[in-house]
Amino acid sequence: MAAWRFPTIILFIATGLALHLTLRLIERPLFGLRRPITPFVTQGVCKGTLFLLGLRLQVTGRAMQARGAVVANHSSWLDIFVMNAARRIYFVSKSEVAGWPGIGVLAKATGTVFINRDARDARLQKEIFEARLRAGHHLCFFPEGTSSDGVRILPFKPTLFAAFFTHGLEDILSVQPVTIAYIAPRGQDARFYGWWGELPLMTHALRILSRVRQGRVELVFHQPVAVKDFANRKVLARHCGDTLRAELAQRLPEGVMRQA
């Protein structure tokens, strides 16, 4: 199965990337930070990739239209395709991803915001976040800071929420929690889609690509909340984390959910 899926998906993504980059040459000088065209290409490529993979996406709730950001749990490289297939969005990722073969190129092309964990860069990163949010971009954060095994949600890092409480942004922004729940193929470990620890990316990808019958992924858009309704970043982070844990426990098969 992987013998035809892998090259087909790679060719499909490469074709979409070529179209994206071509359109961006026109879009950038005309619209600057705004991207009124290319996100539709990204969304189409991600929907097509999930189709070729055979992974069914089930969406509950509605993506917010108000200005703001999305926070989701993170358990797999598949999250990028799942979130982009469901809505046009821009990711916030650790700076190391920019240098990853293949994935780094895709991330840069699609407008990912890269962050450096060095505290000395915190001010600059806040300014970048503010510019993108004020431009109307819906940024997607993974507050766990790393991927999990898919059957638990790691503690949220409040630091990533600090950008929402600067320069009056708290008065105009909303945050929408989003739960991503992977349901493994029948007979497989519940952590089948989780990519964590030292597991090589290619090993994990080939294991998924080799499956004839895939499981599914359930995406839940929760009610957006106004940033101004929370006292500080820690309270907002706790609310989002609690919301996602409660929903993941309901979505996974009984007894599968684990504590972080």
PDB file of C-alpha atoms in Angstrom:
ATOM      1  CA  MET A   1       0.000   0.000   0.000  1.00  0.00           C
ATOM      2  CA  ALA A   2       2.808   2.416   0.904  1.00  0.00           C
ATOM      3  CA  ALA A   3       4.459   1.659  -2.452  1.00  0.00           C
ATOM      4  CA  TRP A   4       1.828   3.669  -4.332  1.00  0.00           C
ATOM      5  CA  ARG A   5       0.535   5.963  -1.599  1.00  0.00           C
ATOM      6  CA  PHE A   6       3.878   7.516  -0.727  1.00  0.00           C
ATOM      7  CA  PRO A   7       4.927   8.660  -4.238  1.00  0.00           C
ATOM      8  CA  THR A   8       1.360   9.687  -5.096  1.00  0.00           C
ATOM      9  CA  ILE A   9       1.046  11.892  -2.025  1.00  0.00           C
ATOM     10  CA  ILE A  10       4.530  13.365  -2.493  1.00  0.00           C
ATOM     11  CA  LEU A  11       3.750  14.246  -6.127  1.00  0.00           C
ATOM     12  CA  PHE A  12       0.384  15.720  -5.139  1.00  0.00           C
ATOM     13  CA  ILE A  13       1.937  17.887  -2.416  1.00  0.00           C
ATOM     14  CA  ALA A  14       4.799  18.972  -4.688  1.00  0.00           C
ATOM     15  CA  THR A  15       2.329  20.039  -7.390  1.00  0.00           C
ATOM     16  CA  GLY A  16       0.319  22.003  -4.852  1.00  0.00           C
ATOM     17  CA  LEU A  17       3.487  23.645  -3.502  1.00  0.00           C
ATOM     18  CA  ALA A  18       4.531  24.711  -7.008  1.00  0.00           C
ATOM     19  CA  LEU A  19       1.111  26.288  -7.592  1.00  0.00           C
ATOM     20  CA  HIS A  20       1.222  27.943  -4.170  1.00  0.00           C
ATOM     21  CA  LEU A  21       4.653  29.486  -4.760  1.00  0.00           C
ATOM     22  CA  THR A  22       3.662  30.723  -8.206  1.00  0.00           C
ATOM     23  CA  LEU A  23       0.537  32.429  -6.901  1.00  0.00           C
ATOM     24  CA  ARG A  24       2.473  33.855  -3.972  1.00  0.00           C
ATOM     25  CA  LEU A  25       4.733  35.725  -6.409  1.00  0.00           C
ATOM     26  CA  ILE A  26       1.635  37.678  -7.434  1.00  0.00           C
ATOM     27  CA  GLU A  27      -0.012  37.805  -4.034  1.00  0.00           C
ATOM     28  CA  ARG A  28       2.928  39.105  -1.976  1.00  0.00           C
ATOM     29  CA  PRO A  29       3.542  42.451  -3.770  1.00  0.00           C
ATOM     30  CA  LEU A  30      -0.185  43.174  -3.992  1.00  0.00           C
ATOM     31  CA  PHE A  31      -1.321  42.226  -0.490  1.00  0.00           C
ATOM     32  CA  GLY A  32       1.770  41.965   1.747  1.00  0.00           C
ATOM     33  CA  LEU A  33       0.981  40.034   4.915  1.00  0.00           C
ATOM     34  CA  ARG A  34      -2.549  39.355   3.752  1.00  0.00           C
ATOM     35  CA  ARG A  35      -2.962  36.131   1.760  1.00  0.00           C
ATOM     36  CA  PRO A  36      -6.388  36.150   0.088  1.00  0.00           C
ATOM     37  CA  ILE A  37      -5.548  33.407  -2.454  1.00  0.00           C
ATOM     38  CA  THR A  38      -2.860  30.905  -1.423  1.00  0.00           C
ATOM     39  CA  PRO A  39      -4.533  29.576   1.760  1.00  0.00           C
ATOM     40  CA  PHE A  40      -7.210  28.033  -0.467  1.00  0.00           C
ATOM     41  CA  VAL A  41      -4.470  26.087  -2.268  1.00  0.00           C
ATOM     42  CA  THR A  42      -3.065  24.871   1.063  1.00  0.00           C
ATOM     43  CA  GLN A  43      -6.510  23.798   2.234  1.00  0.00           C
ATOM     44  CA  GLY A  44      -7.184  21.909  -1.001  1.00  0.00           C
ATOM     45  CA  VAL A  45      -3.841  20.090  -0.829  1.00  0.00           C
ATOM     46  CA  CYS A  46      -4.457  19.034   2.772  1.00  0.00           C
ATOM     47  CA  LYS A  47      -7.953  17.754   2.012  1.00  0.00           C
ATOM     48  CA  GLY A  48      -6.584  15.817  -0.955  1.00  0.00           C
ATOM     49  CA  THR A  49      -3.744  14.347   1.111  1.00  0.00           C
ATOM     50  CA  LEU A  50      -6.143  13.012   3.748  1.00  0.00           C
ATOM     51  CA  PHE A  51      -8.256  11.516   0.957  1.00  0.00           C
ATOM     52  CA  LEU A  52      -5.258   9.774  -0.607  1.00  0.00           C
ATOM     53  CA  LEU A  53      -4.204   8.547   2.811  1.00  0.00           C
ATOM     54  CA  GLY A  54      -7.678   7.150   3.455  1.00  0.00           C
ATOM     55  CA  LEU A  55      -7.989   8.949   6.790  1.00  0.00           C
ATOM     56  CA  ARG A  56     -11.571  10.143   7.295  1.00  0.00           C
ATOM     57  CA  LEU A  57     -12.006  13.572   8.870  1.00  0.00           C
ATOM     58  CA  GLN A  58     -15.090  14.265  10.986  1.00  0.00           C
ATOM     59  CA  VAL A  59     -15.633  17.898  12.010  1.00  0.00           C
ATOM     60  CA  THR A  60     -17.900  19.092  14.817  1.00  0.00           C
ATOM     61  CA  GLY A  61     -18.625  22.744  15.521  1.00  0.00           C
ATOM     62  CA  ARG A  62     -17.722  25.784  13.450  1.00  0.00           C
ATOM     63  CA  ALA A  63     -14.465  27.630  12.980  1.00  0.00           C
ATOM     64  CA  MET A  64     -14.695  31.153  14.382  1.00  0.00           C
ATOM     65  CA  GLN A  65     -14.769  34.115  12.039  1.00  0.00           C
ATOM     66  CA  ALA A  66     -13.747  36.682  14.642  1.00  0.00           C
ATOM     67  CA  ARG A  67     -10.161  37.914  14.831  1.00  0.00           C
ATOM     68  CA  GLY A  68      -7.971  35.724  17.007  1.00  0.00           C
ATOM     69  CA  ALA A  69      -6.113  32.452  17.401  1.00  0.00           C
ATOM     70  CA  VAL A  70      -6.732  28.730  17.680  1.00  0.00           C
ATOM     71  CA  VAL A  71      -5.162  26.435  20.281  1.00  0.00           C
ATOM     72  CA  ALA A  72      -5.151  22.664  19.793  1.00  0.00           C
ATOM     73  CA  ASN A  73      -3.628  19.524  21.254  1.00  0.00           C
ATOM     74  CA  HIS A  74      -0.715  18.070  19.306  1.00  0.00           C
ATOM     75  CA  SER A  75      -0.065  14.364  18.776  1.00  0.00           C
ATOM     76  CA  SER A  76       1.097  13.880  15.189  1.00  0.00           C
ATOM     77  CA  TRP A  77       2.557  15.463  12.055  1.00  0.00           C
ATOM     78  CA  LEU A  78      -0.897  14.678  10.652  1.00  0.00           C
ATOM     79  CA  ASP A  79      -2.277  17.552  12.763  1.00  0.00           C
ATOM     80  CA  ILE A  80      -0.981  19.992  10.147  1.00  0.00           C
ATOM     81  CA  PHE A  81      -3.038  18.374   7.391  1.00  0.00           C
ATOM     82  CA  VAL A  82      -6.092  17.904   9.603  1.00  0.00           C
ATOM     83  CA  MET A  83      -6.228  21.504  10.825  1.00  0.00           C
ATOM     84  CA  ASN A  84      -5.525  22.981   7.391  1.00  0.00           C
ATOM     85  CA  ALA A  85      -8.160  20.765   5.770  1.00  0.00           C
ATOM     86  CA  ALA A  86     -10.795  22.004   8.207  1.00  0.00           C
ATOM     87  CA  ARG A  87      -9.993  25.714   7.951  1.00  0.00           C
ATOM     88  CA  ARG A  88      -7.553  28.188   6.429  1.00  0.00           C
ATOM     89  CA  ILE A  89      -5.001  28.770   9.139  1.00  0.00           C
ATOM     90  CA  TYR A  90      -1.361  29.635   9.913  1.00  0.00           C
ATOM     91  CA  PHE A  91       0.730  27.638  12.363  1.00  0.00           C
ATOM     92  CA  VAL A  92       3.097  28.724  15.089  1.00  0.00           C
ATOM     93  CA  SER A  93       6.023  26.313  15.313  1.00  0.00           C
ATOM     94  CA  LYS A  94       9.381  25.947  17.031  1.00  0.00           C
ATOM     95  CA  SER A  95      12.260  27.366  14.983  1.00  0.00           C
ATOM     96  CA  GLU A  96      13.897  23.939  14.500  1.00  0.00           C
ATOM     97  CA  VAL A  97      11.087  22.897  12.142  1.00  0.00           C
ATOM     98  CA  ALA A  98      12.241  25.465   9.574  1.00  0.00           C
ATOM     99  CA  GLY A  99      15.336  23.356   8.964  1.00  0.00           C
ATOM    100  CA  TRP A 100      13.605  19.983   8.626  1.00  0.00           C
ATOM    101  CA  PRO A 101      13.891  18.456   5.122  1.00  0.00           C
ATOM    102  CA  GLY A 102      10.675  18.835   3.140  1.00  0.00           C
ATOM    103  CA  ILE A 103       8.498  19.871   6.071  1.00  0.00           C
ATOM    104  CA  GLY A 104      10.508  23.051   6.639  1.00  0.00           C
ATOM    105  CA  VAL A 105       9.985  24.151   3.034  1.00  0.00           C
ATOM    106  CA  LEU A 106       6.242  23.531   3.254  1.00  0.00           C
ATOM    107  CA  ALA A 107       6.004  25.357   6.574  1.00  0.00           C
ATOM    108  CA  LYS A 108       7.821  28.432   5.264  1.00  0.00           C
ATOM    109  CA  ALA A 109       5.790  28.562   2.058  1.00  0.00           C
ATOM    110  CA  THR A 110       2.448  28.399   3.868  1.00  0.00           C
ATOM    111  CA  GLY A 111       3.210  31.268   6.244  1.00  0.00           C
ATOM    112  CA  THR A 112       4.161  29.429   9.444  1.00  0.00           C
ATOM    113  CA  VAL A 113       5.410  31.659  12.263  1.00  0.00           C
ATOM    114  CA  PHE A 114       8.617  30.241  13.749  1.00  0.00           C
ATOM    115  CA  ILE A 115       9.445  30.938  17.376  1.00  0.00           C
ATOM    116  CA  ASN A 116      12.754  30.735  19.199  1.00  0.00           C
ATOM    117  CA  ARG A 117      12.664  29.397  22.747  1.00  0.00           C
ATOM    118  CA  ASP A 118      15.374  31.847  23.786  1.00  0.00           C
ATOM    119  CA  ALA A 119      13.827  34.292  26.256  1.00  0.00           C
ATOM    120  CA  ARG A 120      15.889  37.097  24.710  1.00  0.00           C
ATOM    121  CA  ASP A 121      13.738  36.881  21.583  1.00  0.00           C
ATOM    122  CA  ALA A 122      10.408  37.031  23.422  1.00  0.00           C
ATOM    123  CA  ARG A 123       9.797  40.706  22.639  1.00  0.00           C
ATOM    124  CA  LEU A 124      10.461  40.275  18.915  1.00  0.00           C
ATOM    125  CA  GLN A 125       8.195  37.235  18.776  1.00  0.00           C
ATOM    126  CA  LYS A 126       5.372  39.135  20.441  1.00  0.00           C
ATOM    127  CA  GLU A 127       5.706  41.855  17.803  1.00  0.00           C
ATOM    128  CA  ILE A 128       5.531  39.264  15.027  1.00  0.00           C
ATOM    129  CA  PHE A 129       2.451  37.652  16.576  1.00  0.00           C
ATOM    130  CA  GLU A 130       0.792  41.040  16.946  1.00  0.00           C
ATOM    131  CA  ALA A 131       1.434  41.965  13.309  1.00  0.00           C
ATOM    132  CA  ARG A 132       0.009  38.694  12.040  1.00  0.00           C
ATOM    133  CA  LEU A 133      -3.034  38.810  14.325  1.00  0.00           C
ATOM    134  CA  ARG A 134      -3.777  42.417  13.386  1.00  0.00           C
ATOM    135  CA  ALA A 135      -3.528  41.378   9.720  1.00  0.00           C
ATOM    136  CA  GLY A 136      -6.451  39.061  10.370  1.00  0.00           C
ATOM    137  CA  HIS A 137      -4.495  35.800  10.332  1.00  0.00           C
ATOM    138  CA  HIS A 138      -5.874  32.983  12.439  1.00  0.00           C
ATOM    139  CA  LEU A 139      -2.757  31.581  14.097  1.00  0.00           C
ATOM    140  CA  CYS A 140      -2.758  28.027  15.441  1.00  0.00           C
ATOM    141  CA  PHE A 141      -0.759  27.280  18.595  1.00  0.00           C
ATOM    142  CA  PHE A 142       0.104  23.886  20.068  1.00  0.00           C
ATOM    143  CA  PRO A 143       0.552  24.946  23.717  1.00  0.00           C
ATOM    144  CA  GLU A 144       1.938  21.558  24.821  1.00  0.00           C
ATOM    145  CA  GLY A 145       5.197  22.529  23.122  1.00  0.00           C
ATOM    146  CA  THR A 146       5.684  19.028  21.694  1.00  0.00           C
ATOM    147  CA  SER A 147       3.620  16.122  20.376  1.00  0.00           C
ATOM    148  CA  SER A 148       2.105  13.455  22.629  1.00  0.00           C
ATOM    149  CA  ASP A 149       1.003   9.874  22.017  1.00  0.00           C
ATOM    150  CA  GLY A 150      -2.553  10.923  21.179  1.00  0.00           C
ATOM    151  CA  VAL A 151      -4.217   9.494  24.285  1.00  0.00           C
ATOM    152  CA  ARG A 152      -3.281  12.296  26.676  1.00  0.00           C
ATOM    153  CA  ILE A 153      -2.831  16.065  26.661  1.00  0.00           C
ATOM    154  CA  LEU A 154       0.357  17.428  28.144  1.00  0.00           C
ATOM    155  CA  PRO A 155       0.338  20.541  30.374  1.00  0.00           C
ATOM    156  CA  PHE A 156      -0.175  23.741  28.392  1.00  0.00           C
ATOM    157  CA  LYS A 157       2.676  26.262  28.464  1.00  0.00           C
ATOM    158  CA  PRO A 158       1.184  29.669  29.419  1.00  0.00           C
ATOM    159  CA  THR A 159       4.108  31.525  27.823  1.00  0.00           C
ATOM    160  CA  LEU A 160       2.606  31.117  24.359  1.00  0.00           C
ATOM    161  CA  PHE A 161      -0.541  32.943  25.513  1.00  0.00           C
ATOM    162  CA  ALA A 162       1.375  36.062  26.554  1.00  0.00           C
ATOM    163  CA  ALA A 163       1.105  37.598  23.078  1.00  0.00           C
ATOM    164  CA  PHE A 164      -2.670  37.859  23.486  1.00  0.00           C
ATOM    165  CA  PHE A 165      -2.272  40.196  26.461  1.00  0.00           C
ATOM    166  CA  THR A 166      -0.095  42.910  24.896  1.00  0.00           C
ATOM    167  CA  HIS A 167      -0.757  46.325  23.354  1.00  0.00           C
ATOM    168  CA  GLY A 168      -4.508  46.118  23.768  1.00  0.00           C
ATOM    169  CA  LEU A 169      -4.868  42.869  21.792  1.00  0.00           C
ATOM    170  CA  GLU A 170      -6.817  41.360  24.680  1.00  0.00           C
ATOM    171  CA  ASP A 171      -9.641  43.779  23.872  1.00  0.00           C
ATOM    172  CA  ILE A 172     -10.058  42.652  20.255  1.00  0.00           C
ATOM    173  CA  LEU A 173      -8.995  38.994  20.147  1.00  0.00           C
ATOM    174  CA  SER A 174     -10.749  35.702  20.786  1.00  0.00           C
ATOM    175  CA  VAL A 175      -9.251  32.255  21.276  1.00  0.00           C
ATOM    176  CA  GLN A 176     -10.905  29.071  20.033  1.00  0.00           C
ATOM    177  CA  PRO A 177      -9.912  25.733  21.622  1.00  0.00           C
ATOM    178  CA  VAL A 178      -9.874  22.824  19.152  1.00  0.00           C
ATOM    179  CA  THR A 179      -9.692  19.150  20.092  1.00  0.00           C
ATOM    180  CA  ILE A 180      -8.013  16.661  17.743  1.00  0.00           C
ATOM    181  CA  ALA A 181      -8.884  13.025  18.501  1.00  0.00           C
ATOM    182  CA  TYR A 182      -7.392  10.173  16.475  1.00  0.00           C
ATOM    183  CA  ILE A 183      -9.312   6.899  16.483  1.00  0.00           C
ATOM    184  CA  ALA A 184      -6.961   4.042  15.610  1.00  0.00           C
ATOM    185  CA  PRO A 185      -7.791   1.395  12.973  1.00  0.00           C
ATOM    186  CA  ARG A 186      -9.600  -1.632  14.352  1.00  0.00           C
ATOM    187  CA  GLY A 187      -7.246  -3.936  16.224  1.00  0.00           C
ATOM    188  CA  GLN A 188      -4.425  -1.378  16.486  1.00  0.00           C
ATOM    189  CA  ASP A 189      -2.944   0.324  19.537  1.00  0.00           C
ATOM    190  CA  ALA A 190      -4.921   3.449  20.477  1.00  0.00           C
ATOM    191  CA  ARG A 191      -1.682   5.414  20.055  1.00  0.00           C
ATOM    192  CA  PHE A 192      -1.350   4.342  16.402  1.00  0.00           C
ATOM    193  CA  TYR A 193      -1.397   7.887  14.992  1.00  0.00           C
ATOM    194  CA  GLY A 194       0.632   9.458  17.795  1.00  0.00           C
ATOM    195  CA  TRP A 195       4.170  10.553  16.934  1.00  0.00           C
ATOM    196  CA  TRP A 196       6.239  11.194  20.032  1.00  0.00           C
ATOM    197  CA  GLY A 197       9.550  10.525  21.726  1.00  0.00           C
ATOM    198  CA  GLU A 198      12.405   9.351  19.527  1.00  0.00           C
ATOM    199  CA  LEU A 199      10.263   7.637  16.888  1.00  0.00           C
ATOM    200  CA  PRO A 200      11.680   8.625  13.453  1.00  0.00           C
ATOM    201  CA  LEU A 201       9.276  10.563  11.262  1.00  0.00           C
ATOM    202  CA  MET A 202       9.755   8.309   8.219  1.00  0.00           C
ATOM    203  CA  THR A 203       9.183   5.149  10.255  1.00  0.00           C
ATOM    204  CA  HIS A 204       5.946   6.537  11.615  1.00  0.00           C
ATOM    205  CA  ALA A 205       4.797   7.832   8.225  1.00  0.00           C
ATOM    206  CA  LEU A 206       5.444   4.513   6.462  1.00  0.00           C
ATOM    207  CA  ARG A 207       3.562   2.622   9.176  1.00  0.00           C
ATOM    208  CA  ILE A 208       0.509   4.783   8.538  1.00  0.00           C
ATOM    209  CA  LEU A 209       0.867   4.719   4.759  1.00  0.00           C
ATOM    210  CA  SER A 210       1.001   0.904   4.817  1.00  0.00           C
ATOM    211  CA  ARG A 211      -2.432   0.532   6.401  1.00  0.00           C
ATOM    212  CA  VAL A 212      -5.107  -0.608   3.952  1.00  0.00           C
ATOM    213  CA  ARG A 213      -7.947   0.440   6.247  1.00  0.00           C
ATOM    214  CA  GLN A 214      -7.353   3.592   8.230  1.00  0.00           C
ATOM    215  CA  GLY A 215      -9.081   4.837  11.326  1.00  0.00           C
ATOM    216  CA  ARG A 216     -10.439   8.375  11.526  1.00  0.00           C
ATOM    217  CA  VAL A 217      -9.760  11.724  13.112  1.00  0.00           C
ATOM    218  CA  GLU A 218     -12.400  13.785  14.904  1.00  0.00           C
ATOM    219  CA  LEU A 219     -11.917  17.545  15.037  1.00  0.00           C
ATOM    220  CA  VAL A 220     -13.988  19.594  17.474  1.00  0.00           C
ATOM    221  CA  PHE A 221     -14.220  23.387  17.262  1.00  0.00           C
ATOM    222  CA  HIS A 222     -15.222  24.620  20.706  1.00  0.00           C
ATOM    223  CA  GLN A 223     -16.918  27.881  21.596  1.00  0.00           C
ATOM    224  CA  PRO A 224     -14.481  30.810  21.149  1.00  0.00           C
ATOM    225  CA  VAL A 225     -13.700  32.848  24.255  1.00  0.00           C
ATOM    226  CA  ALA A 226     -12.813  36.543  24.475  1.00  0.00           C
ATOM    227  CA  VAL A 227      -9.292  37.119  25.786  1.00  0.00           C
ATOM    228  CA  LYS A 228     -10.488  40.109  27.808  1.00  0.00           C
ATOM    229  CA  ASP A 229     -12.653  37.796  29.916  1.00  0.00           C
ATOM    230  CA  PHE A 230      -9.573  36.166  31.484  1.00  0.00           C
ATOM    231  CA  ALA A 231      -7.374  37.697  34.163  1.00  0.00           C
ATOM    232  CA  ASN A 232      -4.077  36.568  32.636  1.00  0.00           C
ATOM    233  CA  ARG A 233      -2.367  34.083  30.321  1.00  0.00           C
ATOM    234  CA  LYS A 234      -2.230  31.336  32.947  1.00  0.00           C
ATOM    235  CA  VAL A 235      -5.983  31.384  33.494  1.00  0.00           C
ATOM    236  CA  LEU A 236      -6.634  31.349  29.743  1.00  0.00           C
ATOM    237  CA  ALA A 237      -4.176  28.479  29.212  1.00  0.00           C
ATOM    238  CA  ARG A 238      -5.840  26.487  32.003  1.00  0.00           C
ATOM    239  CA  HIS A 239      -9.286  27.007  30.501  1.00  0.00           C
ATOM    240  CA  CYS A 240      -8.167  25.836  27.066  1.00  0.00           C
ATOM    241  CA  GLY A 241      -6.334  22.824  28.454  1.00  0.00           C
ATOM    242  CA  ASP A 242      -9.274  21.731  30.591  1.00  0.00           C
ATOM    243  CA  THR A 243     -11.670  22.098  27.653  1.00  0.00           C
ATOM    244  CA  LEU A 244      -9.546  19.923  25.383  1.00  0.00           C
ATOM    245  CA  ARG A 245      -8.907  17.209  27.992  1.00  0.00           C
ATOM    246  CA  ALA A 246     -12.598  16.846  28.757  1.00  0.00           C
ATOM    247  CA  GLU A 247     -13.466  16.550  25.058  1.00  0.00           C
ATOM    248  CA  LEU A 248     -10.655  14.107  24.244  1.00  0.00           C
ATOM    249  CA  ALA A 249     -11.799  11.829  27.071  1.00  0.00           C
ATOM    250  CA  GLN A 250     -15.265  11.705  25.491  1.00  0.00           C
ATOM    251  CA  ARG A 251     -13.984  11.107  21.949  1.00  0.00           C
ATOM    252  CA  LEU A 252     -11.537   8.302  22.666  1.00  0.00           C
ATOM    253  CA  PRO A 253     -12.780   4.751  23.363  1.00  0.00           C
ATOM    254  CA  GLU A 254     -13.620   4.114  27.020  1.00  0.00           C
ATOM    255  CA  GLY A 255     -10.581   3.549  29.193  1.00  0.00           C
ATOM    256  CA  VAL A 256      -8.069   4.778  26.618  1.00  0.00           C
ATOM    257  CA  MET A 257      -7.481   8.322  27.904  1.00  0.00           C
ATOM    258  CA  ARG A 258      -4.332   8.716  30.003  1.00  0.00           C
ATOM    259  CA  GLN A 259      -3.216  11.432  32.386  1.00  0.00           C
ATOM    260  CA  ALA A 260      -0.176  13.495  31.418  1.00  0.00           C
TER     261      ALA A 260
END
